[in-house]
Tab-separated table of C-alpha atoms and ligand atoms in Angstrom:
chain	number	residue	atom	x	y	z
R	1	MET	CA	16.014	8.043	18.939
R	2	THR	CA	14.446	6.362	15.932
R	3	LYS	CA	12.260	7.921	13.185
R	4	ILE	CA	9.921	6.007	10.979
R	5	VAL	CA	8.514	7.059	7.624
R	6	VAL	CA	5.134	5.447	6.621
R	7	LEU	CA	4.238	5.526	2.752
R	8	VAL	CA	0.569	5.837	2.535
R	9	LYS	CA	-1.631	6.346	-0.653
R	10	GLU	CA	-5.068	7.725	-1.455
R	11	VAL	CA	-7.245	5.295	-3.492
R	12	PRO	CA	-10.437	4.801	-4.821
R	13	ASP	CA	-13.046	3.854	-2.474
R	14	ALA	CA	-13.718	-0.132	-2.778
R	15	ALA	CA	-16.781	0.365	-4.032
R	16	VAL	CA	-15.837	2.685	-6.975
R	17	GLN	CA	-15.445	0.512	-10.407
R	18	LYS	CA	-11.650	1.143	-11.249
R	19	GLN	CA	-11.009	1.711	-14.901
R	20	VAL	CA	-8.506	3.334	-17.418
R	21	ASP	CA	-9.598	6.559	-19.081
R	22	PRO	CA	-9.096	5.700	-22.529
R	23	ALA	CA	-8.451	9.277	-23.525
R	24	THR	CA	-5.427	9.604	-21.371
R	25	GLY	CA	-4.313	6.200	-20.583
R	26	LEU	CA	-4.288	6.629	-17.091
R	27	LEU	CA	-6.541	5.323	-14.169
R	28	ASP	CA	-9.933	7.234	-13.857
R	29	ARG	CA	-9.723	7.959	-10.093
R	30	SER	CA	-12.877	9.965	-9.882
R	31	GLY	CA	-15.216	9.084	-7.282
R	32	GLU	CA	-15.194	8.390	-3.453
R	33	LYS	CA	-11.611	8.087	-2.119
R	34	THR	CA	-10.241	6.521	0.929
R	35	LEU	CA	-6.585	5.830	2.648
R	36	ASN	CA	-5.115	2.826	0.918
R	37	PRO	CA	-6.392	0.008	3.543
R	38	PHE	CA	-3.161	-2.076	3.096
R	39	ASP	CA	-1.280	1.246	4.412
R	40	THR	CA	-3.332	1.063	7.756
R	41	HIS	CA	-1.259	-2.158	8.431
R	42	ALA	CA	2.047	-0.130	8.021
R	43	ILE	CA	0.737	2.674	10.202
R	44	GLU	CA	-0.308	-0.017	12.853
R	45	ALA	CA	2.958	-1.617	12.588
R	46	ALA	CA	4.832	1.832	13.255
R	47	LEU	CA	2.577	2.552	16.241
R	48	GLN	CA	2.943	-1.003	17.927
R	49	LEU	CA	7.028	-0.358	17.710
R	50	LYS	CA	6.745	3.026	19.434
R	51	GLU	CA	4.112	1.966	22.011
R	52	SER	CA	5.876	-1.338	22.763
R	53	GLY	CA	9.238	0.479	23.181
R	54	ALA	CA	10.589	-2.140	20.904
R	55	LEU	CA	12.151	0.825	19.099
R	56	GLU	CA	12.558	4.344	20.745
R	57	VAL	CA	10.412	6.065	18.331
R	58	ASP	CA	10.673	9.817	18.074
R	59	GLU	CA	8.227	10.435	15.559
R	60	VAL	CA	6.091	8.495	12.662
R	61	VAL	CA	5.926	10.690	9.796
R	62	ALA	CA	3.144	9.823	7.086
R	63	ILE	CA	4.299	10.502	3.582
R	64	THR	CA	2.155	10.832	0.076
R	65	VAL	CA	2.820	11.349	-3.352
R	66	GLY	CA	-0.692	12.577	-4.687
R	67	PRO	CA	-3.190	14.921	-6.078
R	68	SER	CA	-4.618	17.667	-3.971
R	69	SER	CA	-7.305	15.546	-2.573
R	70	ALA	CA	-4.692	13.055	-1.153
R	71	VAL	CA	-4.645	15.376	1.986
R	72	LYS	CA	-7.903	13.407	3.296
R	73	ALA	CA	-5.543	10.125	3.302
R	74	LEU	CA	-3.021	11.992	5.318
R	75	HIS	CA	-5.646	13.211	7.746
R	76	LYS	CA	-6.634	9.809	8.303
R	77	ALA	CA	-2.948	8.554	8.849
R	78	VAL	CA	-2.279	11.385	11.536
R	79	SER	CA	-5.731	10.561	13.043
R	80	LEU	CA	-4.656	6.542	13.389
R	81	GLY	CA	-1.596	7.846	15.280
R	82	ALA	CA	1.200	9.398	12.933
R	83	ASP	CA	2.808	12.587	14.312
R	84	ARG	CA	2.841	14.759	11.125
R	85	SER	CA	2.683	14.198	7.274
R	86	ILE	CA	4.179	15.243	4.337
R	87	HIS	CA	2.300	15.644	0.728
R	88	LEU	CA	4.421	15.818	-2.427
R	89	THR	CA	1.853	17.253	-5.053
R	90	ASP	CA	2.617	18.739	-8.482
R	91	ASP	CA	1.013	18.745	-11.739
R	92	ALA	CA	4.556	17.574	-12.984
R	93	LEU	CA	3.696	14.091	-11.093
R	94	VAL	CA	0.598	13.059	-13.093
R	95	GLY	CA	1.148	9.933	-15.076
R	96	SER	CA	3.863	8.902	-12.717
R	97	ASP	CA	4.297	4.840	-12.811
R	98	VAL	CA	6.055	2.784	-10.271
R	99	VAL	CA	9.640	3.989	-11.081
R	100	ALA	CA	8.760	7.554	-11.104
R	101	THR	CA	6.568	7.194	-7.775
R	102	GLY	CA	9.345	5.109	-5.964
R	103	TYR	CA	11.931	7.727	-7.271
R	104	ALA	CA	10.188	10.673	-5.827
R	105	LEU	CA	9.117	8.818	-2.528
R	106	ALA	CA	12.970	7.949	-2.158
R	107	GLU	CA	13.806	11.764	-2.452
R	108	LEU	CA	11.063	12.855	0.210
R	109	VAL	CA	12.552	9.700	2.686
R	110	LYS	CA	16.081	11.482	2.141
R	111	ARG	CA	14.933	14.706	3.258
R	112	GLU	CA	13.334	13.200	6.570
R	113	ASN	CA	16.450	10.638	7.165
R	114	PRO	CA	14.480	7.967	8.994
R	115	ASP	CA	15.745	4.751	10.656
R	116	LEU	CA	12.911	2.758	9.051
R	117	VAL	CA	10.484	3.142	6.059
R	118	LEU	CA	7.282	1.013	6.372
R	119	ALA	CA	4.845	0.447	3.288
R	120	GLY	CA	1.652	-1.622	2.698
R	121	GLN	CA	1.981	-4.559	0.662
R	122	GLN	CA	0.075	-3.131	-2.156
R	123	SER	CA	-2.400	-0.331	-3.414
R	124	ASP	CA	-5.784	-0.855	-3.634
R	125	ASP	CA	-5.861	0.589	-7.345
R	126	GLY	CA	-2.487	0.018	-9.128
R	127	GLN	CA	-1.700	-3.099	-7.189
R	128	SER	CA	1.991	-3.292	-8.344
R	129	TYR	CA	3.341	-4.602	-4.806
R	130	ALA	CA	6.432	-2.700	-6.009
R	131	VAL	CA	6.818	0.732	-4.768
R	132	GLY	CA	8.540	-0.406	-1.495
R	133	ALA	CA	11.199	-1.897	-3.323
R	134	VAL	CA	11.747	0.909	-5.830
R	135	VAL	CA	12.107	3.308	-3.091
R	136	ALA	CA	14.761	0.859	-1.128
R	137	GLU	CA	16.425	0.687	-4.579
R	138	ASN	CA	16.885	4.370	-4.997
R	139	LEU	CA	18.029	4.503	-1.314
R	140	GLY	CA	20.585	1.817	-1.465
R	141	TRP	CA	18.551	0.271	1.751
R	142	PRO	CA	17.491	-3.411	2.034
R	143	ALA	CA	13.850	-4.239	1.145
R	144	LEU	CA	11.938	-6.843	2.311
R	145	THR	CA	8.102	-7.404	1.349
R	146	GLN	CA	5.164	-9.480	2.993
R	147	VAL	CA	6.375	-9.007	6.280
R	148	ILE	CA	4.160	-10.471	9.050
R	149	LYS	CA	6.173	-10.359	12.073
R	150	LEU	CA	8.845	-7.801	13.103
R	151	GLU	CA	11.112	-8.242	16.171
R	152	VAL	CA	13.698	-5.634	17.281
R	153	ASP	CA	17.096	-6.009	18.551
R	154	GLY	CA	18.995	-2.858	18.621
R	155	THR	CA	19.787	-1.695	14.793
R	156	THR	CA	18.422	-5.272	13.688
R	157	LEU	CA	15.078	-6.454	12.637
R	158	THR	CA	14.223	-10.027	12.417
R	159	CYS	CA	11.212	-10.299	10.038
R	160	GLU	CA	9.150	-13.168	9.131
R	161	ARG	CA	7.878	-12.981	5.758
R	162	GLN	CA	5.211	-14.817	3.819
R	163	ALA	CA	6.341	-16.752	0.923
R	164	GLU	CA	4.618	-18.936	-1.622
R	165	TYR	CA	6.182	-21.933	0.031
R	166	GLY	CA	5.757	-21.158	3.688
R	167	TYR	CA	7.580	-18.628	5.673
R	168	ASP	CA	11.188	-17.019	5.471
R	169	THR	CA	12.925	-15.518	8.673
R	170	VAL	CA	15.147	-12.710	7.553
R	171	LYS	CA	17.445	-10.573	9.670
R	172	VAL	CA	18.043	-6.968	8.148
R	173	GLN	CA	19.927	-4.070	9.631
R	174	LEU	CA	18.457	-0.487	9.576
R	175	PRO	CA	18.075	1.751	7.796
R	176	ALA	CA	15.322	-0.625	5.901
R	177	VAL	CA	12.287	-0.526	3.630
R	178	ILE	CA	9.737	-3.102	4.949
R	179	SER	CA	6.298	-3.733	3.151
R	180	VAL	CA	4.225	-5.066	5.652
R	181	GLY	CA	1.560	-7.868	4.760
R	182	ASP	CA	-1.770	-7.582	5.899
R	183	ALA	CA	-1.736	-10.338	8.229
R	184	ILE	CA	0.939	-8.534	10.344
R	185	ASN	CA	-1.831	-6.755	12.543
R	186	GLU	CA	-5.428	-5.553	13.169
R	187	PRO	CA	-5.480	-1.928	12.489
R	188	ARG	CA	-6.894	0.199	15.214
R	189	TYR	CA	-9.893	2.542	14.440
R	190	PRO	CA	-9.228	6.413	15.087
R	191	SER	CA	-11.261	7.764	18.094
R	192	LEU	CA	-13.392	10.750	17.433
R	193	LYS	CA	-10.903	13.081	19.121
R	194	ALA	CA	-8.116	12.016	16.770
R	195	ILE	CA	-10.139	12.449	13.780
R	196	MET	CA	-11.173	15.960	15.168
R	197	GLY	CA	-7.468	16.797	15.969
R	198	ALA	CA	-5.837	15.479	12.631
R	199	LYS	CA	-6.325	18.730	11.121
R	200	LYS	CA	-4.039	20.416	13.621
R	201	LYS	CA	-1.075	18.010	13.370
R	202	PRO	CA	1.731	19.393	11.170
R	203	LEU	CA	1.290	18.661	7.485
R	204	GLU	CA	3.836	19.884	5.166
R	205	SER	CA	2.987	20.302	1.347
R	206	LEU	CA	5.605	20.353	-1.008
R	207	SER	CA	5.873	20.954	-4.633
R	208	VAL	CA	8.633	19.081	-7.134
R	209	ALA	CA	11.001	21.882	-6.902
R	210	ASP	CA	10.574	22.248	-3.183
R	211	ALA	CA	11.641	18.691	-2.608
R	212	GLY	CA	14.705	18.888	-4.964
R	213	ILE	CA	13.073	16.441	-7.264
R	214	ASP	CA	14.134	16.209	-10.870
R	215	ALA	CA	10.923	16.897	-12.906
R	216	GLY	CA	12.326	14.909	-15.859
R	217	LYS	CA	12.029	11.850	-13.800
R	218	VAL	CA	8.824	12.007	-12.524
R	219	GLY	CA	5.348	12.202	-14.333
R	220	LYS	CA	5.213	11.442	-18.196
R	221	GLU	CA	8.410	12.640	-18.775
R	222	GLY	CA	9.891	10.091	-16.435
R	223	ARG	CA	7.797	7.202	-16.600
R	224	LYS	CA	9.158	3.776	-18.270
R	225	ALA	CA	5.745	2.214	-18.528
R	226	VAL	CA	2.860	3.396	-21.077
R	227	TRP	CA	-0.495	2.106	-21.164
R	228	THR	CA	-1.047	1.139	-24.671
R	229	ALA	CA	-4.648	-0.788	-24.718
R	230	ALA	CA	-7.070	-2.106	-22.108
R	231	GLN	CA	-9.789	-4.447	-22.406
R	232	GLN	CA	-12.756	-5.377	-20.197
R	233	PRO	CA	-12.498	-9.118	-18.443
R	234	PRO	CA	-14.693	-11.442	-20.414
R	235	ALA	CA	-18.150	-11.949	-18.893
R	236	LYS	CA	-18.612	-14.916	-16.204
R	237	ALA	CA	-20.556	-17.586	-17.671
R	238	ALA	CA	-23.536	-18.212	-15.927
R	239	GLY	CA	-23.348	-20.765	-13.154
R	240	MET	CA	-25.280	-24.229	-13.009
R	241	LEU	CA	-28.309	-24.323	-10.727
R	242	ILE	CA	-29.212	-27.617	-9.374
R	243	GLU	CA	-32.672	-27.640	-7.718
R	244	ASP	CA	-32.747	-29.964	-4.575
R	245	ASP	CA	-35.543	-32.516	-5.218
R	246	ASP	CA	-33.963	-35.281	-4.035
R	247	THR	CA	-30.845	-34.502	-2.005
R	248	ALA	CA	-29.214	-37.749	-2.769
R	249	GLN	CA	-29.518	-36.951	-6.289
R	250	THR	CA	-28.324	-33.420	-5.689
R	251	VAL	CA	-25.078	-34.695	-3.805
R	252	GLU	CA	-24.450	-36.993	-6.699
R	253	GLN	CA	-24.759	-34.224	-9.404
R	254	ILE	CA	-22.247	-32.019	-7.360
R	255	VAL	CA	-19.821	-34.854	-6.898
R	256	THR	CA	-20.173	-35.714	-10.627
R	257	TRP	CA	-19.587	-31.631	-11.577
R	258	LEU	CA	-16.428	-31.549	-9.028
R	259	ASP	CA	-15.013	-35.117	-10.492
R	260	GLU	CA	-15.184	-33.690	-14.040
R	261	ARG	CA	-13.238	-30.655	-13.336
R	262	LYS	CA	-10.981	-32.746	-11.328
R	263	LEU	CA	-11.491	-30.825	-8.328
R	264	ILE	CA	-11.643	-33.976	-6.079
X	1	LIG	C1	-2.753	2.149	-16.835
X	1	LIG	C2	-2.219	3.098	-15.411
X	1	LIG	C3	-2.674	4.375	-15.461
X	1	LIG	C4	-2.528	5.000	-14.292
X	1	LIG	N1	-2.937	6.190	-13.911
X	1	LIG	C5	-2.099	6.874	-12.907
X	1	LIG	C6	-2.667	8.073	-12.644
X	1	LIG	O1	-3.388	8.877	-13.465
X	1	LIG	N2	-2.380	8.596	-11.385
X	1	LIG	C7	-1.581	8.159	-10.398
X	1	LIG	O2	-1.384	8.844	-9.307
X	1	LIG	N3	-1.270	6.842	-10.736
X	1	LIG	C8	-1.757	6.242	-11.829
X	1	LIG	N4	-1.257	4.857	-11.886
X	1	LIG	C9	-0.763	4.160	-11.226
X	1	LIG	C10	0.633	4.546	-10.700
X	1	LIG	O3	1.654	4.322	-11.421
X	1	LIG	C11	0.956	3.941	-9.407
X	1	LIG	O4	-0.316	4.354	-8.627
X	1	LIG	C12	1.925	4.061	-8.751
X	1	LIG	O5	2.924	3.800	-9.463
X	1	LIG	C13	2.085	3.498	-7.278
X	1	LIG	O6	1.867	1.947	-7.826
X	1	LIG	P1	0.947	1.021	-7.361
X	1	LIG	O7	0.052	1.923	-6.806
X	1	LIG	O8	0.626	-0.072	-7.970
X	1	LIG	O9	1.498	0.775	-5.638
X	1	LIG	P2	2.029	-0.636	-4.959
X	1	LIG	O10	3.435	-0.917	-5.120
X	1	LIG	O11	1.020	-1.583	-5.114
X	1	LIG	O12	2.095	0.158	-3.323
X	1	LIG	C14	2.809	-0.513	-2.518
X	1	LIG	C15	2.866	0.640	-1.350
X	1	LIG	O13	3.763	1.453	-1.646
X	1	LIG	C16	3.255	2.807	-1.149
X	1	LIG	N5	2.725	3.537	-2.168
X	1	LIG	C17	2.384	3.492	-3.261
X	1	LIG	N6	2.052	4.298	-4.040
X	1	LIG	C18	2.408	5.483	-3.163
X	1	LIG	C19	2.159	7.031	-3.203
X	1	LIG	N7	1.893	7.281	-4.438
X	1	LIG	N8	2.333	7.573	-2.115
X	1	LIG	C20	3.062	7.211	-1.080
X	1	LIG	N9	2.948	5.740	-0.875
X	1	LIG	C21	2.805	4.972	-1.829
X	1	LIG	C22	2.013	2.449	-0.291
X	1	LIG	O14	2.518	1.896	1.063
X	1	LIG	C23	1.465	0.774	-1.069
X	1	LIG	O15	0.812	0.202	0.223
X	1	LIG	C24	-1.576	4.251	-13.023
X	1	LIG	C25	-1.429	2.806	-13.418
X	1	LIG	C26	-1.716	2.179	-14.747
X	1	LIG	C27	-1.266	0.949	-14.906
């Protein structure tokens, strides 16, 4: 039997403007929050492996590291089909960077001892694209990123991954950490029944001490990256407006504009 762990994160809703709090140097995460949309692709990939029988999946476990509000992201994950969830939450985690977050997640994964860890390609707030690889490094497992196709043969996964130059096909042995690209699937919507039942599925809440995590390796103590300054992106220059009085002249103006910028 196989166990799949899916890494999921609570992020500010897409409509919330993301900014750094200058007083703390941390991301201002106030406002409406939601399950990281990229992680719904990882959940969907786990469910498809389970439902297709490609892997004999015993259970899918959603794991998050985040504040108390992150429980809602876990409820969403189980309403989408995860069997249970684990929430690592502790004041000691505040200010964790990718290295600290990846270490903490890897310690949670070790407790579960799964065959496969799935993650989204990126979070919608930090957008490091790196946590999956850091988790794998801590576990000593292979990591693949931007995977958009997964085929299973026993304990071998054949993965197609998107690269700048095209596609790579890579074979990897389980256990492994796979970050899926958002082109891998079309995530399902939770049914009303699943949403109502989500709070009844097992949810384990752990502190840093409960999980055997070294408090010196997380939060402000353990982070390697420190925010020093931030500035607003430059305001966009106003675009050029062309009145279409004479279409032939308008087309000429557009072509000249594109030509001057070597765009055609
Ligand atoms: C200036 C600054 C301030 C910050 N302040 C804070 C802060 O106050 N509080 C805070 O929590 N973070 C803060 N962060 C962000 C924090 O460092 C990152 O969220 C964290 O390191 C994860 O990296 P990421 O979000 O870029 O994930 P990515 O590497 O982009 O995520 C890839 C995948 O990893 C998984 N994943 C990522 N994070 C988690 C998680 N926590 N739990 C489970 N799965 C996860 C998901 O599957 C996700 O799709 C800050 C970052 C910066 C740059």
